[in-house]
Backbone as CSV, one residue per row, in Angstrom:
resi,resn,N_x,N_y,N_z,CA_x,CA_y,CA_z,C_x,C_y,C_z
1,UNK,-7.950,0.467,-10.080,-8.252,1.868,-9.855,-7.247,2.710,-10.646
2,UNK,-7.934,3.713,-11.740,-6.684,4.795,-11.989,-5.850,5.358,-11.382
3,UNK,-5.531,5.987,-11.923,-4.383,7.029,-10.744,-4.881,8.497,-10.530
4,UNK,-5.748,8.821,-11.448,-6.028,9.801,-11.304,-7.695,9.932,-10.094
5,UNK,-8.361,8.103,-10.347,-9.581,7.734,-9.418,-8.647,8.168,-7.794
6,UNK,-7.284,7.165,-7.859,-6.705,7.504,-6.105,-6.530,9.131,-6.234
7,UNK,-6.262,9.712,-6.350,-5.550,10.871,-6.286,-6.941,11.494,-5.393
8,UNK,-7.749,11.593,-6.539,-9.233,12.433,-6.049,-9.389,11.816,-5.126
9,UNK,-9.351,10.495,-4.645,-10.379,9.840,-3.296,-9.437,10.372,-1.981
10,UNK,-7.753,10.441,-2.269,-7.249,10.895,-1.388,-7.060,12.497,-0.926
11,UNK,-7.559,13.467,-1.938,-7.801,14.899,-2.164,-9.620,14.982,-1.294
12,UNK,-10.509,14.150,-1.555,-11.549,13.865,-0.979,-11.477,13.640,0.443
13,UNK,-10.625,12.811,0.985,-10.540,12.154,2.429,-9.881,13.373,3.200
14,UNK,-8.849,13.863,3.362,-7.558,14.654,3.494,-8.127,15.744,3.105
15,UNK,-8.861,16.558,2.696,-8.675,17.774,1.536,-7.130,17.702,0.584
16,UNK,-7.550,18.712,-0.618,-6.176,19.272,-1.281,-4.699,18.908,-0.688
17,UNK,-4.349,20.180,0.232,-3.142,20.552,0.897,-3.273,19.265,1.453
18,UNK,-3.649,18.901,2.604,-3.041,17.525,3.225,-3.074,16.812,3.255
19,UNK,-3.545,16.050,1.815,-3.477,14.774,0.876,-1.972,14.877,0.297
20,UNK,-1.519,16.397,-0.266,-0.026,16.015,-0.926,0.408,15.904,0.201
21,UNK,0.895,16.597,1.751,1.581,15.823,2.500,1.473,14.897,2.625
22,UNK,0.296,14.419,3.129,0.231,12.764,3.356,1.251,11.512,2.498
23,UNK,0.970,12.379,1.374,1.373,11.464,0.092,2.832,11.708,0.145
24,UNK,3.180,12.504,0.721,4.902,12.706,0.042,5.697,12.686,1.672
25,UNK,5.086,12.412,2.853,5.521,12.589,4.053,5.469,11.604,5.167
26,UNK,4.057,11.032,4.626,3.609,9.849,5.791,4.704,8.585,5.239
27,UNK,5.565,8.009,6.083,5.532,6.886,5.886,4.603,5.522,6.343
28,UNK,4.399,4.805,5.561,2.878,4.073,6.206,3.738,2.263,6.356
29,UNK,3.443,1.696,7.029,3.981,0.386,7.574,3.751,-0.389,6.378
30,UNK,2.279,-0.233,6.230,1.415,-1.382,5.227,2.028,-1.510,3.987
31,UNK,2.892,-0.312,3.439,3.948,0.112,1.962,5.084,-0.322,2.140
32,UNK,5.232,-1.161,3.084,6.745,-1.479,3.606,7.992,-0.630,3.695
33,UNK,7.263,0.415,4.272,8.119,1.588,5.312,8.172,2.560,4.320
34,UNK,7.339,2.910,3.014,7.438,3.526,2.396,6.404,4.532,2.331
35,UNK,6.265,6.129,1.219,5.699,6.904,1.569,4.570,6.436,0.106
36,UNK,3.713,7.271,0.342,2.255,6.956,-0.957,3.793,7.276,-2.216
37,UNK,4.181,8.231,-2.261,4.726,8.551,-3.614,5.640,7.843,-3.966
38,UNK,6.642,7.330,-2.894,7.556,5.987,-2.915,6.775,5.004,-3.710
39,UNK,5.886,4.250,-2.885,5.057,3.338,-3.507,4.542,3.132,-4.873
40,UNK,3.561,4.076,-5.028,3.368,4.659,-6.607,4.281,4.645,-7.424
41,UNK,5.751,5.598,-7.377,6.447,5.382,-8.306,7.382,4.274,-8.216
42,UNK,7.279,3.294,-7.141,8.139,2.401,-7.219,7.096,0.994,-7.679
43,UNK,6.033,1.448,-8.395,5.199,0.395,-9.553,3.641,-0.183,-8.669
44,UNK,4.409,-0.024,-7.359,2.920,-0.440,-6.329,1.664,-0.414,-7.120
45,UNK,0.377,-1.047,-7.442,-0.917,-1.003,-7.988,-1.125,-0.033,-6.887
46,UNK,-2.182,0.500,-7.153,-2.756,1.801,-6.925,-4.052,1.395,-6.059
47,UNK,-4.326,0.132,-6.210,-5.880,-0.405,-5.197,-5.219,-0.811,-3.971
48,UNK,-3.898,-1.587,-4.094,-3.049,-1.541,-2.859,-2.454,-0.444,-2.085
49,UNK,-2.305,0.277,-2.894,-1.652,2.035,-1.909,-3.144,2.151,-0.917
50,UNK,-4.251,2.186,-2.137,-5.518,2.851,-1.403,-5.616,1.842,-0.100
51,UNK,-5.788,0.437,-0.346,-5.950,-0.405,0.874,-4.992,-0.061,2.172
52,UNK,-3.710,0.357,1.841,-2.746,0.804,2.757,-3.420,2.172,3.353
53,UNK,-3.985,3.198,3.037,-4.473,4.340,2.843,-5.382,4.456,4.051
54,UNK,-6.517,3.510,3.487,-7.508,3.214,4.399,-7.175,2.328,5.690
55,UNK,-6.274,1.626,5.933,-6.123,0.722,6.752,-4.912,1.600,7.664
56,UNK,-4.351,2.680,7.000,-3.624,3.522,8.011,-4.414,4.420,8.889
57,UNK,-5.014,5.447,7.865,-6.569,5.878,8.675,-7.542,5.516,8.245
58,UNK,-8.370,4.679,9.192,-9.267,4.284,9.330,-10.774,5.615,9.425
59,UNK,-10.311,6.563,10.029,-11.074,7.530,10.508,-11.035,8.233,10.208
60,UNK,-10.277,8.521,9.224,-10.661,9.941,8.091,-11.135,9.192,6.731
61,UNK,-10.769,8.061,6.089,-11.309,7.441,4.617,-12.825,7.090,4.763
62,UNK,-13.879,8.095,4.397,-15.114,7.421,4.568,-15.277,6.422,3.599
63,UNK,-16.229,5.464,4.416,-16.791,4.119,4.187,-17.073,3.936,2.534
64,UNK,-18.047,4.980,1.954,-18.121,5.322,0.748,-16.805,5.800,-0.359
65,UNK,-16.048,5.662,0.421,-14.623,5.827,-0.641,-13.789,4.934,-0.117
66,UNK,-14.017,3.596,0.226,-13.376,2.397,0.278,-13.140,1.855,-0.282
């Protein structure tokens, strides 16, 4: 997945505004205690952030952007 494909799917799920929090605030377990932007710039693939993404919320990532 690009980076620019995650970005939109997480701007999609979240809206705008609380996709960049998410991304720069949530720490998520599945990143190994790290935040989306940690991850990302610390080389993480980008299909793994998303899998972390979706598997944190389950209930906001629709099915169709899995």
């Amino acid at each position: 997945m690009r980076l620019t494909d995650f970005w939109t799917r997480l701007e999609e799920a979240f809206g705008p505004g609380y996709a960049a929090s998410i991304a720069s605030d949530q720490v998520l377990s599945q990143l190994g205690g790290r935040t989306i932007e940690q991850a990302l710039a610390g080389g993480e693939e980008t299909h793994v952030v998303w899998r972390a993404v979706c598997a944190a919320y389950p209930d906001r990532v629709p099915a169709r952007l899995r």
